[in-house]
Steps between C-alpha positions, in 0.01 A plus 500: 500500500867570427761232439719406795866596486741215550866410488611177332844340501622179340814292530604238244812292565595202285754373755586569861769275641682421821809281486677349801875439463760351732853626531781259591827581676660601168221756438369286216128564449284194441126538420265287714141589413311759297139613546342686207151611399310745282253745652229745401338743740230765453384750763208741478430770758180705475466850636231379745755263661384180332778287355574183304805277479553226243827303530619194309810286548584267211758238401640451850816291472743392769801351326781291649805672350739211584407266216763243600308382806140515379305310241210751533636853447156667540394453863183714483317599181156538344317171454488408135141431399334437169177669615591868487290808434592854404463599868780256592756733337613859536673692220803721568682665208342257254606186692249264665566389858305229684308656789580356847314742728248780453386740772218751458393737780235772469401749770197722455297733719125474549274780618215371719249663737734405787796683342792413280610137488755307301510167325808297406486219247797263454566217256809278516555244225785252528600281210668160555878482531728201457741458792803270508667452837874452474730479801806631311395866454330503843826386664704757305258779596516397867880543497488866398 
């Protein structure tokens, strides 16, 4: 039996970010909020059409950029816990990031007497996040 040919790709990103700014009448830019996270993604495609996807999002942080009106600058972030395992972290470029979400999907094909069938297996793992509700950044975002 010969080995199956496959195509594998990987993506490692230590920080993806989206920042929302407001612009006043004098064209002065003022930051409001910033969402950032690290991510790792692996895809595998076999010649027979079977495939796998493994995606991780880590260190999700939503930060209130207007520090003058908030006593809690991090509005959403990974929950700090003393009970951590190696699987709670992902490594990108030598840095450890706390895992927030992991998605694994596998699709395979099965030959049976009735013909060709397929099977899909999915696993979603969510880690706890700490969320602080603050009316100041919500009000500023609503005005954009």
